[in-house]
């Protein structure tokens, strides 16, 4: 856990870094003493807030509760202490880190502003390759999806002859399932009935006929929402009985952030970088056996295709994982949001659900599984709509009732996102007017991604000191970088993690925004960065050659 | 708290009630032994789940961890115990209750299905007056809003001459603020910059020029999301130091549900029904003083206009509350989602923010306030889009950085909801092509609501044994009902709360779905129900006359 549970960035630094900005975030640490420009260096004074503990309060007999004693006598003035300070806020929230929108992104936003204000930089544009946000990188939405969403938003358009008939009938079908035929009404908390049915049919088709019960489908606000909800259900116990959850390292930091917030124990298992980030059962066993000494391991999270590591799990490996979960009594969480993003020859997406059922009733009747999908990735890239679903297998009925109750408090997932999810699982069919253009658009996007995955791997591997595993799937490369000893020392002397130092320097010199590997976790002494493969191919070429150039210069400079 | 923290409905009951349905929910209790039809009565067998405690596990030396001993010897078969059971799940989740979608709604959905299958009932239609879902009750969306959303969804329509120019320019403006000019890209976690700026301008106009900093605005997934996030920040401490949060009784059960989930202490203060549900400072003081013996009260929640009680707070009262919060060091949470829903003569909406600033720097520089708004209520009623914002005043900067970090883990609020929020705070202006139709539509909706508020009060007050305070604002009436002793006894003998008994009977006999007062909290020995005023006026008349008839019959039957 060492690489992930780093000391928090000082909130004052964060404030400064993000002043007037919204993209901030105290994610991985290190920026506070980075070489990240003058704005970062100025921050040395101590935090303004002062501690108000209950202990100090209870000693204040006769004084107004809540005012720290030492503040009451200054010049006869009684400044009012804040009710909510860094010392009196929820401690688990303080432990949360989310590197994908961390301090390096805050600095990128700052640099964009400085550029727009005419400040001179060694680059003309900031390229944000930190987040899997396809549309922001210029990917076009699927026409059919957006036509239907427009029709659902403004049903007057159902009379517009410019819209294809299949888009209209799909919009009509979705609106029929909405209260008052409006996307403006709440849906049932579990999601619109007909959408859940369509999801179930999609899963059955995807999994070669393995049955799916719509009652096991929950529509969510993106996959993140579903994952958080499931983890929330799983947490109980105190001390050595506290729920432990196994996550891969490297991982997507939603997992570590959520576990921190819930006060659950994060159990790291390491993916095998030498074998293309594959998952070894022996490593799962090691991690589990160790964890049993200090917590109660109850769940195992898998991301397939992998984020940030881009590997695609083999069918055999999935079978082994399921066997392991059965043997060790672990609830499985399968994050499968990149299920259409498979590029490498010989790789194929296998859903945990399908493999589970193919393993026979000993497994399919027992192993508890939640799998997650989303509208945000694959060929759609519709992140902003926050659509998603989860499927629950073998969940105890009483717990399921509790889950349904829990999601009802937030009323429902956004209905436009539910509508979009419906289109994703039920796209135009052969013979329908929009079928050809849909297939063409989808193929174009997926082919371009495959090309970019290959290009990224190839170019990065031409650089001495960078090793990039094949990007078999998903949307990221996670190359290993060699950082010279001198650079490591300079970073460490400045209290900064070496890969953050590296990425921050790259940002300042090239305008390229990457996320340091420490934000995802990595083996001690190894360094990486995550870079999306999403920019248009021409821009990606420029980006990769800039990375190459930077790395060579950096290596030379610190050798 | 007694009326709210009731024993949970048995999860098996819940499962039964909601079989194959998605609207279920274990909200307030009582249904399991209600007179609510044959399907409800059949449930007397004990729960199937069996307890797996860590204690029992640790005694199983040599056996596979996690299998309860007593299950291992049965017929030589080893059934695999679930990892996640009602006994091993997150205990705080079990404490959550949410009556608005509780068992009575599950039964209503069941009845709808039975009707559609041709079963004979004493009514032809179920009328769901349980939830503030305007579009589901037939309210039409604002044309301009939906035009802009359609344009944003499918920007090809920007070339369509059928759309008014102001809708196009608004869509263009929103898309310009989206990454890649697409609603499909993530926004900054705090919300789209330009939308936050528009929200700030709206607040300034609304509050007569009181300044508003866009940096204090967070766009949220409905108001619920913002309220939950703020409460999450506030929770800390253990035992008698645990954070206590004051909420009105009656309350909107989002508050009690969230506090239960967070393990915070709910502090009830009672609204004064005899004075039209007004808020007495002396009652706040009583509740606070008592609570200080068992927790650390840190926040005070106000809903204005009131839900479920429909009162509109006077300016003086708001001033008193702010003074109280200042004196007692409480963080204020002002739920102002009904700010446009004010109907009664002499009533006016005053925002907490405005009053706070008018009270001068002693208050405006110190009292911490979060206020919440939403696209779901007012004249828009766009619940399904899950749009909302919160404004944070006087929040400690370090805490604010933590808040920004926390919201980043969920990436962003749904972008269509953000776009809609932008339209709400920045509607068509005089002189723009859509202005007149916008005003006409808005006025029609608000006038109809005012008429329905009055009609509801008037008709209910003609019924002996029902007393309804004026519905000054919001979307609900919360009348007090006299339940005869014999009915109370019958309900109690069946282990059911009397108002649940009453509402379940009403549902079975009339098809009208209301929420019992116990789901919101009420003074011991008093009984109420919440009924929305949203059905179209003709249907509302029918509904009210059915309620009248039912109440008379019920009273006669049990006298």
mmCIF file of N, CA and C in Angstrom, chain A residues 15 22 25 54 64-66 80-84 88 90 93-94 96 101 133 135 146-147 153-154 182 184-189 193 196 225 232-233 235-236 241 261 296 298 325 329 368 377 381-384 394 397-398 405 408 410-411 415, chain B residues 15 22 25 54 66 80-84 88 90 93-94 96 98 101 133 135 146-147 153-154 182 184-189 193 196 225 232-233 235-236 241 261 292 296 298 325 327 329 368 377 381-384 394 397-398 405 408 410-411 415:
data_model
loop_
_atom_site.group_PDB
_atom_site.id
_atom_site.type_symbol
_atom_site.label_atom_id
_atom_site.label_comp_id
_atom_site.label_asym_id
_atom_site.label_seq_id
_atom_site.Cartn_x
_atom_site.Cartn_y
_atom_site.Cartn_z
ATOM 1 N N UNK A 15 -5.341 24.481 -2.572
ATOM 2 C CA UNK A 15 -6.162 25.655 -2.772
ATOM 3 C C UNK A 15 -5.456 26.601 -3.720
ATOM 4 N N UNK A 22 -11.598 24.639 -11.286
ATOM 5 C CA UNK A 22 -12.466 23.582 -10.804
ATOM 6 C C UNK A 22 -11.880 22.206 -10.971
ATOM 7 N N UNK A 25 -7.450 18.745 -7.740
ATOM 8 C CA UNK A 25 -7.632 17.698 -6.777
ATOM 9 C C UNK A 25 -6.412 17.174 -6.125
ATOM 10 N N UNK A 54 -12.564 17.840 20.790
ATOM 11 C CA UNK A 54 -13.568 17.751 21.850
ATOM 12 C C UNK A 54 -12.878 17.814 23.199
ATOM 13 N N UNK A 64 -18.479 29.564 26.185
ATOM 14 C CA UNK A 64 -19.392 29.097 25.160
ATOM 15 C C UNK A 64 -18.739 27.936 24.449
ATOM 16 N N UNK A 65 -19.458 26.866 24.395
ATOM 17 C CA UNK A 65 -18.940 25.649 23.792
ATOM 18 C C UNK A 65 -18.457 25.909 22.378
ATOM 19 N N UNK A 66 -17.310 25.386 22.084
ATOM 20 C CA UNK A 66 -16.872 25.421 20.702
ATOM 21 C C UNK A 66 -15.863 26.507 20.399
ATOM 22 N N UNK A 80 -14.621 34.070 15.554
ATOM 23 C CA UNK A 80 -15.435 32.866 15.573
ATOM 24 C C UNK A 80 -14.712 31.761 14.821
ATOM 25 N N UNK A 81 -14.430 30.686 15.529
ATOM 26 C CA UNK A 81 -13.793 29.551 14.867
ATOM 27 C C UNK A 81 -14.798 28.896 13.942
ATOM 28 N N UNK A 82 -14.304 28.322 12.855
ATOM 29 C CA UNK A 82 -15.184 27.598 11.942
ATOM 30 C C UNK A 82 -15.722 26.348 12.640
ATOM 31 N N UNK A 83 -16.947 26.011 12.311
ATOM 32 C CA UNK A 83 -17.498 24.749 12.803
ATOM 33 C C UNK A 83 -16.736 23.585 12.152
ATOM 34 N N UNK A 84 -16.505 23.743 10.857
ATOM 35 C CA UNK A 84 -15.936 22.649 10.078
ATOM 36 C C UNK A 84 -14.539 23.030 9.630
ATOM 37 N N UNK A 88 -11.651 18.938 12.151
ATOM 38 C CA UNK A 88 -12.922 18.447 12.693
ATOM 39 C C UNK A 88 -13.803 17.851 11.604
ATOM 40 N N UNK A 90 -14.721 14.961 8.536
ATOM 41 C CA UNK A 90 -14.712 13.502 8.439
ATOM 42 C C UNK A 90 -13.300 12.994 8.119
ATOM 43 N N UNK A 93 -12.655 11.037 4.782
ATOM 44 C CA UNK A 93 -12.625 11.826 3.545
ATOM 45 C C UNK A 93 -11.211 12.350 3.296
ATOM 46 N N UNK A 94 -10.528 12.678 4.382
ATOM 47 C CA UNK A 94 -9.160 13.190 4.226
ATOM 48 C C UNK A 94 -8.233 12.146 3.620
ATOM 49 N N UNK A 96 -8.938 10.147 1.289
ATOM 50 C CA UNK A 96 -9.268 9.872 -0.109
ATOM 51 C C UNK A 96 -8.245 10.529 -1.032
ATOM 52 N N UNK A 101 -7.443 13.144 -11.413
ATOM 53 C CA UNK A 101 -7.691 14.590 -11.438
ATOM 54 C C UNK A 101 -6.857 15.263 -10.351
ATOM 55 N N UNK A 133 -11.280 10.452 -21.688
ATOM 56 C CA UNK A 133 -12.402 11.320 -22.034
ATOM 57 C C UNK A 133 -12.395 11.504 -23.549
ATOM 58 N N UNK A 135 -14.555 12.141 -26.077
ATOM 59 C CA UNK A 135 -15.125 13.274 -26.809
ATOM 60 C C UNK A 135 -14.281 14.527 -26.626
ATOM 61 N N UNK A 146 -27.320 10.044 -30.590
ATOM 62 C CA UNK A 146 -27.640 11.439 -30.327
ATOM 63 C C UNK A 146 -28.971 11.855 -30.954
ATOM 64 N N UNK A 147 -29.296 11.242 -32.064
ATOM 65 C CA UNK A 147 -30.620 11.522 -32.654
ATOM 66 C C UNK A 147 -31.725 11.088 -31.692
ATOM 67 N N UNK A 153 -35.493 14.221 -25.798
ATOM 68 C CA UNK A 153 -35.455 15.510 -25.088
ATOM 69 C C UNK A 153 -36.590 16.417 -25.556
ATOM 70 N N UNK A 154 -36.862 16.374 -26.845
ATOM 71 C CA UNK A 154 -37.840 17.300 -27.423
ATOM 72 C C UNK A 154 -38.721 16.517 -28.387
ATOM 73 N N UNK A 182 -41.966 11.362 -20.191
ATOM 74 C CA UNK A 182 -40.964 12.425 -20.136
ATOM 75 C C UNK A 182 -39.686 11.944 -19.454
ATOM 76 N N UNK A 184 -38.019 13.774 -17.922
ATOM 77 C CA UNK A 184 -37.975 14.620 -16.735
ATOM 78 C C UNK A 184 -38.587 13.985 -15.500
ATOM 79 N N UNK A 185 -39.186 12.815 -15.639
ATOM 80 C CA UNK A 185 -39.734 12.172 -14.444
ATOM 81 C C UNK A 185 -38.716 11.208 -13.850
ATOM 82 N N UNK A 186 -38.844 10.973 -12.555
ATOM 83 C CA UNK A 186 -37.993 9.985 -11.906
ATOM 84 C C UNK A 186 -38.251 8.628 -12.537
ATOM 85 N N UNK A 187 -37.231 7.816 -12.603
ATOM 86 C CA UNK A 187 -37.452 6.420 -12.956
ATOM 87 C C UNK A 187 -37.538 5.622 -11.667
ATOM 88 N N UNK A 188 -37.974 4.352 -11.757
ATOM 89 C CA UNK A 188 -37.801 3.488 -10.588
ATOM 90 C C UNK A 188 -36.329 3.537 -10.166
ATOM 91 N N UNK A 189 -36.068 3.358 -8.869
ATOM 92 C CA UNK A 189 -34.705 3.534 -8.380
ATOM 93 C C UNK A 189 -33.729 2.545 -8.991
ATOM 94 N N UNK A 193 -37.693 -0.059 -16.182
ATOM 95 C CA UNK A 193 -37.911 -1.500 -16.369
ATOM 96 C C UNK A 193 -37.470 -1.968 -17.757
ATOM 97 N N UNK A 196 -33.753 -2.109 -18.240
ATOM 98 C CA UNK A 196 -33.157 -3.265 -17.570
ATOM 99 C C UNK A 196 -33.403 -4.550 -18.354
ATOM 100 N N UNK A 225 -20.448 4.834 -9.716
ATOM 101 C CA UNK A 225 -21.541 4.822 -8.751
ATOM 102 C C UNK A 225 -21.862 3.387 -8.320
ATOM 103 N N UNK A 232 -19.738 -0.230 -0.622
ATOM 104 C CA UNK A 232 -20.405 0.249 0.601
ATOM 105 C C UNK A 232 -21.145 -0.892 1.310
ATOM 106 N N UNK A 233 -21.820 -1.717 0.519
ATOM 107 C CA UNK A 233 -22.556 -2.837 1.123
ATOM 108 C C UNK A 233 -21.624 -3.798 1.853
ATOM 109 N N UNK A 235 -18.766 -3.352 3.475
ATOM 110 C CA UNK A 235 -17.906 -2.923 4.585
ATOM 111 C C UNK A 235 -18.555 -3.174 5.930
ATOM 112 N N UNK A 236 -17.863 -3.890 6.792
ATOM 113 C CA UNK A 236 -18.303 -4.000 8.179
ATOM 114 C C UNK A 236 -17.130 -4.408 9.049
ATOM 115 N N UNK A 241 -11.070 -7.250 12.242
ATOM 116 C CA UNK A 241 -12.250 -7.820 11.579
ATOM 117 C C UNK A 241 -12.776 -6.933 10.457
ATOM 118 N N UNK A 261 -12.516 6.151 1.810
ATOM 119 C CA UNK A 261 -13.697 6.855 2.315
ATOM 120 C C UNK A 261 -14.530 5.952 3.212
ATOM 121 N N UNK A 296 -10.362 -8.765 7.436
ATOM 122 C CA UNK A 296 -11.247 -9.833 6.992
ATOM 123 C C UNK A 296 -11.496 -9.678 5.487
ATOM 124 N N UNK A 298 -12.929 -9.914 2.030
ATOM 125 C CA UNK A 298 -14.258 -10.364 1.620
ATOM 126 C C UNK A 298 -14.546 -10.147 0.150
ATOM 127 N N UNK A 325 -11.852 -17.292 -5.963
ATOM 128 C CA UNK A 325 -12.902 -16.591 -5.211
ATOM 129 C C UNK A 325 -13.829 -17.589 -4.526
ATOM 130 N N UNK A 329 -13.817 -17.760 -0.589
ATOM 131 C CA UNK A 329 -15.025 -17.033 -0.192
ATOM 132 C C UNK A 329 -14.860 -15.531 -0.347
ATOM 133 N N UNK A 368 -20.542 -15.177 -5.699
ATOM 134 C CA UNK A 368 -21.229 -13.881 -5.778
ATOM 135 C C UNK A 368 -20.405 -12.938 -6.656
ATOM 136 N N UNK A 377 -17.098 4.476 -22.039
ATOM 137 C CA UNK A 377 -15.890 4.002 -22.715
ATOM 138 C C UNK A 377 -16.268 3.302 -24.022
ATOM 139 N N UNK A 381 -17.871 6.430 -25.663
ATOM 140 C CA UNK A 381 -17.137 7.505 -24.987
ATOM 141 C C UNK A 381 -18.034 8.577 -24.399
ATOM 142 N N UNK A 382 -19.271 8.211 -24.052
ATOM 143 C CA UNK A 382 -20.233 9.210 -23.572
ATOM 144 C C UNK A 382 -20.130 9.360 -22.058
ATOM 145 N N UNK A 383 -19.021 9.915 -21.594
ATOM 146 C CA UNK A 383 -18.758 10.041 -20.156
ATOM 147 C C UNK A 383 -19.737 10.995 -19.475
ATOM 148 N N UNK A 384 -20.042 12.090 -20.157
ATOM 149 C CA UNK A 384 -20.818 13.171 -19.532
ATOM 150 C C UNK A 384 -22.235 12.773 -19.166
ATOM 151 N N UNK A 394 -25.970 -14.149 -7.774
ATOM 152 C CA UNK A 394 -25.908 -14.924 -6.520
ATOM 153 C C UNK A 394 -25.917 -14.059 -5.266
ATOM 154 N N UNK A 397 -30.740 -12.695 -1.121
ATOM 155 C CA UNK A 397 -31.963 -11.926 -1.385
ATOM 156 C C UNK A 397 -32.183 -10.793 -0.387
ATOM 157 N N UNK A 398 -31.839 -11.048 0.855
ATOM 158 C CA UNK A 398 -32.019 -10.006 1.863
ATOM 159 C C UNK A 398 -31.094 -8.822 1.591
ATOM 160 N N UNK A 405 -33.069 -0.731 -1.539
ATOM 161 C CA UNK A 405 -33.432 0.359 -0.619
ATOM 162 C C UNK A 405 -32.379 1.458 -0.661
ATOM 163 N N UNK A 408 -32.436 3.735 -3.555
ATOM 164 C CA UNK A 408 -33.639 4.570 -3.641
ATOM 165 C C UNK A 408 -33.444 5.928 -2.984
ATOM 166 N N UNK A 410 -31.107 7.984 -3.347
ATOM 167 C CA UNK A 410 -30.703 8.942 -4.389
ATOM 168 C C UNK A 410 -31.738 9.020 -5.515
ATOM 169 N N UNK A 411 -32.880 8.388 -5.291
ATOM 170 C CA UNK A 411 -34.027 8.420 -6.198
ATOM 171 C C UNK A 411 -33.813 7.628 -7.477
ATOM 172 N N UNK A 415 -31.923 9.976 -16.057
ATOM 173 C CA UNK A 415 -32.706 9.301 -17.090
ATOM 174 C C UNK A 415 -32.067 9.415 -18.485
ATOM 175 N N UNK B 15 -38.745 -8.362 -0.062
ATOM 176 C CA UNK B 15 -38.496 -9.092 -1.278
ATOM 177 C C UNK B 15 -39.807 -9.550 -1.874
ATOM 178 N N UNK B 22 -39.221 -2.944 -9.327
ATOM 179 C CA UNK B 22 -38.040 -2.143 -9.045
ATOM 180 C C UNK B 22 -38.328 -0.988 -8.106
ATOM 181 N N UNK B 25 -39.205 -0.533 -1.671
ATOM 182 C CA UNK B 25 -38.309 -0.168 -0.682
ATOM 183 C C UNK B 25 -38.674 -0.284 0.733
ATOM 184 N N UNK B 54 -17.932 -13.103 12.980
ATOM 185 C CA UNK B 54 -16.508 -13.388 13.073
ATOM 186 C C UNK B 54 -16.237 -14.274 14.282
ATOM 187 N N UNK B 66 -15.231 -19.251 7.114
ATOM 188 C CA UNK B 66 -16.422 -18.644 6.535
ATOM 189 C C UNK B 66 -17.610 -19.586 6.420
ATOM 190 N N UNK B 80 -22.544 -23.724 0.198
ATOM 191 C CA UNK B 80 -21.628 -22.600 0.338
ATOM 192 C C UNK B 80 -22.378 -21.404 0.905
ATOM 193 N N UNK B 81 -21.940 -20.950 2.058
ATOM 194 C CA UNK B 81 -22.580 -19.768 2.639
ATOM 195 C C UNK B 81 -22.226 -18.555 1.798
ATOM 196 N N UNK B 82 -23.142 -17.614 1.728
ATOM 197 C CA UNK B 82 -22.871 -16.376 0.997
ATOM 198 C C UNK B 82 -21.788 -15.587 1.723
ATOM 199 N N UNK B 83 -20.981 -14.913 0.952
ATOM 200 C CA UNK B 83 -20.017 -13.979 1.551
ATOM 201 C C UNK B 83 -20.770 -12.832 2.207
ATOM 202 N N UNK B 84 -21.758 -12.351 1.476
ATOM 203 C CA UNK B 84 -22.462 -11.145 1.918
ATOM 204 C C UNK B 84 -23.887 -11.516 2.314
ATOM 205 N N UNK B 88 -23.757 -9.902 7.677
ATOM 206 C CA UNK B 88 -22.355 -9.518 7.474
ATOM 207 C C UNK B 88 -22.228 -8.297 6.576
ATOM 208 N N UNK B 90 -22.832 -4.148 5.616
ATOM 209 C CA UNK B 90 -22.615 -2.867 6.296
ATOM 210 C C UNK B 90 -23.795 -2.551 7.225
ATOM 211 N N UNK B 93 -25.966 0.652 6.594
ATOM 212 C CA UNK B 93 -26.907 0.615 5.468
ATOM 213 C C UNK B 93 -28.250 0.037 5.918
ATOM 214 N N UNK B 94 -28.154 -0.938 6.815
ATOM 215 C CA UNK B 94 -29.404 -1.556 7.302
ATOM 216 C C UNK B 94 -30.290 -0.549 8.036
ATOM 217 N N UNK B 96 -30.773 2.455 7.216
ATOM 218 C CA UNK B 96 -31.333 3.454 6.304
ATOM 219 C C UNK B 96 -32.812 3.168 6.040
ATOM 220 N N UNK B 98 -36.235 4.942 3.782
ATOM 221 C CA UNK B 98 -36.627 5.985 2.836
ATOM 222 C C UNK B 98 -38.080 5.765 2.441
ATOM 223 N N UNK B 101 -40.294 6.034 -1.107
ATOM 224 C CA UNK B 101 -40.398 4.881 -1.999
ATOM 225 C C UNK B 101 -40.488 3.598 -1.168
ATOM 226 N N UNK B 133 -43.122 14.253 -8.338
ATOM 227 C CA UNK B 133 -42.640 13.921 -9.675
ATOM 228 C C UNK B 133 -43.610 14.522 -10.688
ATOM 229 N N UNK B 135 -43.619 15.676 -13.862
ATOM 230 C CA UNK B 135 -43.860 15.201 -15.227
ATOM 231 C C UNK B 135 -44.638 13.890 -15.238
ATOM 232 N N UNK B 146 -36.224 22.195 -23.372
ATOM 233 C CA UNK B 146 -36.089 20.941 -24.112
ATOM 234 C C UNK B 146 -35.534 21.165 -25.522
ATOM 235 N N UNK B 147 -35.848 22.322 -26.082
ATOM 236 C CA UNK B 147 -35.249 22.636 -27.384
ATOM 237 C C UNK B 147 -33.729 22.717 -27.264
ATOM 238 N N UNK B 153 -27.824 17.823 -27.588
ATOM 239 C CA UNK B 153 -27.670 16.386 -27.781
ATOM 240 C C UNK B 153 -27.259 16.072 -29.215
ATOM 241 N N UNK B 154 -27.838 16.810 -30.145
ATOM 242 C CA UNK B 154 -27.620 16.509 -31.561
ATOM 243 C C UNK B 154 -27.385 17.831 -32.293
ATOM 244 N N UNK B 182 -18.880 18.659 -26.719
ATOM 245 C CA UNK B 182 -19.823 17.544 -26.602
ATOM 246 C C UNK B 182 -20.283 17.361 -25.163
ATOM 247 N N UNK B 184 -20.980 14.716 -24.123
ATOM 248 C CA UNK B 184 -20.453 13.400 -23.799
ATOM 249 C C UNK B 184 -19.108 13.422 -23.112
ATOM 250 N N UNK B 185 -18.501 14.592 -22.975
ATOM 251 C CA UNK B 185 -17.216 14.627 -22.259
ATOM 252 C C UNK B 185 -17.455 14.946 -20.790
ATOM 253 N N UNK B 186 -16.512 14.514 -19.979
ATOM 254 C CA UNK B 186 -16.579 14.858 -18.558
ATOM 255 C C UNK B 186 -16.502 16.373 -18.401
ATOM 256 N N UNK B 187 -17.176 16.893 -17.420
ATOM 257 C CA UNK B 187 -16.944 18.299 -17.066
ATOM 258 C C UNK B 187 -15.937 18.329 -15.925
ATOM 259 N N UNK B 188 -15.411 19.525 -15.600
ATOM 260 C CA UNK B 188 -14.666 19.627 -14.345
ATOM 261 C C UNK B 188 -15.539 19.092 -13.211
ATOM 262 N N UNK B 189 -14.908 18.544 -12.188
ATOM 263 C CA UNK B 189 -15.686 17.878 -11.135
ATOM 264 C C UNK B 189 -16.617 18.827 -10.402
ATOM 265 N N UNK B 193 -17.495 25.413 -15.883
ATOM 266 C CA UNK B 193 -17.169 26.763 -15.401
ATOM 267 C C UNK B 193 -18.264 27.779 -15.738
ATOM 268 N N UNK B 196 -21.378 27.418 -13.669
ATOM 269 C CA UNK B 196 -21.209 27.931 -12.313
ATOM 270 C C UNK B 196 -21.245 29.454 -12.295
ATOM 271 N N UNK B 225 -27.684 14.695 -3.834
ATOM 272 C CA UNK B 225 -26.256 14.429 -3.918
ATOM 273 C C UNK B 225 -25.462 15.490 -3.133
ATOM 274 N N UNK B 232 -21.666 14.239 4.674
ATOM 275 C CA UNK B 232 -20.514 13.339 4.766
ATOM 276 C C UNK B 232 -19.288 14.078 5.306
ATOM 277 N N UNK B 233 -19.098 15.303 4.844
ATOM 278 C CA UNK B 233 -17.949 16.084 5.331
ATOM 279 C C UNK B 233 -18.034 16.335 6.830
ATOM 280 N N UNK B 235 -19.309 14.597 9.325
ATOM 281 C CA UNK B 235 -19.376 13.520 10.315
ATOM 282 C C UNK B 235 -18.000 13.164 10.865
ATOM 283 N N UNK B 236 -17.869 13.200 12.175
ATOM 284 C CA UNK B 236 -16.656 12.676 12.803
ATOM 285 C C UNK B 236 -16.960 12.351 14.259
ATOM 286 N N UNK B 241 -19.108 11.923 21.345
ATOM 287 C CA UNK B 241 -18.503 12.973 20.516
ATOM 288 C C UNK B 241 -18.953 12.897 19.065
ATOM 289 N N UNK B 261 -26.947 6.248 7.359
ATOM 290 C CA UNK B 261 -25.876 5.627 6.585
ATOM 291 C C UNK B 261 -24.508 6.085 7.074
ATOM 292 N N UNK B 292 -26.864 17.764 23.406
ATOM 293 C CA UNK B 292 -25.471 17.950 23.862
ATOM 294 C C UNK B 292 -25.077 16.938 24.928
ATOM 295 N N UNK B 296 -22.297 15.510 19.630
ATOM 296 C CA UNK B 296 -21.676 16.805 19.368
ATOM 297 C C UNK B 296 -22.426 17.492 18.225
ATOM 298 N N UNK B 298 -23.398 19.720 15.378
ATOM 299 C CA UNK B 298 -22.548 20.553 14.539
ATOM 300 C C UNK B 298 -23.262 21.170 13.355
ATOM 301 N N UNK B 325 -27.710 29.756 14.916
ATOM 302 C CA UNK B 325 -26.574 28.983 14.377
ATOM 303 C C UNK B 325 -25.256 29.661 14.735
ATOM 304 N N UNK B 327 -24.719 31.685 17.344
ATOM 305 C CA UNK B 327 -24.520 31.567 18.790
ATOM 306 C C UNK B 327 -24.077 30.152 19.174
ATOM 307 N N UNK B 329 -22.816 27.814 17.211
ATOM 308 C CA UNK B 329 -21.782 27.226 16.336
ATOM 309 C C UNK B 329 -22.288 25.997 15.590
ATOM 310 N N UNK B 368 -21.285 29.523 8.663
ATOM 311 C CA UNK B 368 -21.064 28.609 7.544
ATOM 312 C C UNK B 368 -22.403 28.098 7.034
ATOM 313 N N UNK B 377 -37.723 20.592 -9.092
ATOM 314 C CA UNK B 377 -38.972 21.096 -8.521
ATOM 315 C C UNK B 377 -39.345 22.421 -9.191
ATOM 316 N N UNK B 381 -39.739 20.919 -12.752
ATOM 317 C CA UNK B 381 -40.092 19.535 -12.447
ATOM 318 C C UNK B 381 -39.255 18.510 -13.189
ATOM 319 N N UNK B 382 -38.035 18.869 -13.543
ATOM 320 C CA UNK B 382 -37.192 17.969 -14.348
ATOM 321 C C UNK B 382 -36.369 17.059 -13.426
ATOM 322 N N UNK B 383 -37.045 16.150 -12.756
ATOM 323 C CA UNK B 383 -36.375 15.276 -11.783
ATOM 324 C C UNK B 383 -35.397 14.326 -12.449
ATOM 325 N N UNK B 384 -35.793 13.794 -13.597
ATOM 326 C CA UNK B 384 -35.029 12.731 -14.234
ATOM 327 C C UNK B 384 -33.640 13.147 -14.677
ATOM 328 N N UNK B 394 -18.594 30.749 3.554
ATOM 329 C CA UNK B 394 -17.723 30.760 4.747
ATOM 330 C C UNK B 394 -17.122 29.398 5.069
ATOM 331 N N UNK B 397 -11.155 27.090 3.933
ATOM 332 C CA UNK B 397 -10.531 26.804 2.639
ATOM 333 C C UNK B 397 -9.970 25.387 2.542
ATOM 334 N N UNK B 398 -9.414 24.925 3.641
ATOM 335 C CA UNK B 398 -8.857 23.569 3.620
ATOM 336 C C UNK B 398 -9.957 22.533 3.420
ATOM 337 N N UNK B 405 -11.915 17.689 -3.820
ATOM 338 C CA UNK B 405 -11.285 16.387 -4.040
ATOM 339 C C UNK B 405 -12.333 15.266 -3.978
ATOM 340 N N UNK B 408 -14.505 14.835 -6.916
ATOM 341 C CA UNK B 408 -13.794 14.408 -8.123
ATOM 342 C C UNK B 408 -13.803 12.894 -8.298
ATOM 343 N N UNK B 410 -16.207 10.907 -8.124
ATOM 344 C CA UNK B 410 -17.334 10.543 -8.995
ATOM 345 C C UNK B 410 -17.241 11.248 -10.351
ATOM 346 N N UNK B 411 -16.130 11.901 -10.592
ATOM 347 C CA UNK B 411 -15.802 12.544 -11.858
ATOM 348 C C UNK B 411 -16.602 13.814 -12.117
ATOM 349 N N UNK B 415 -23.769 15.802 -17.344
ATOM 350 C CA UNK B 415 -23.677 17.048 -18.105
ATOM 351 C C UNK B 415 -25.048 17.522 -18.614
#
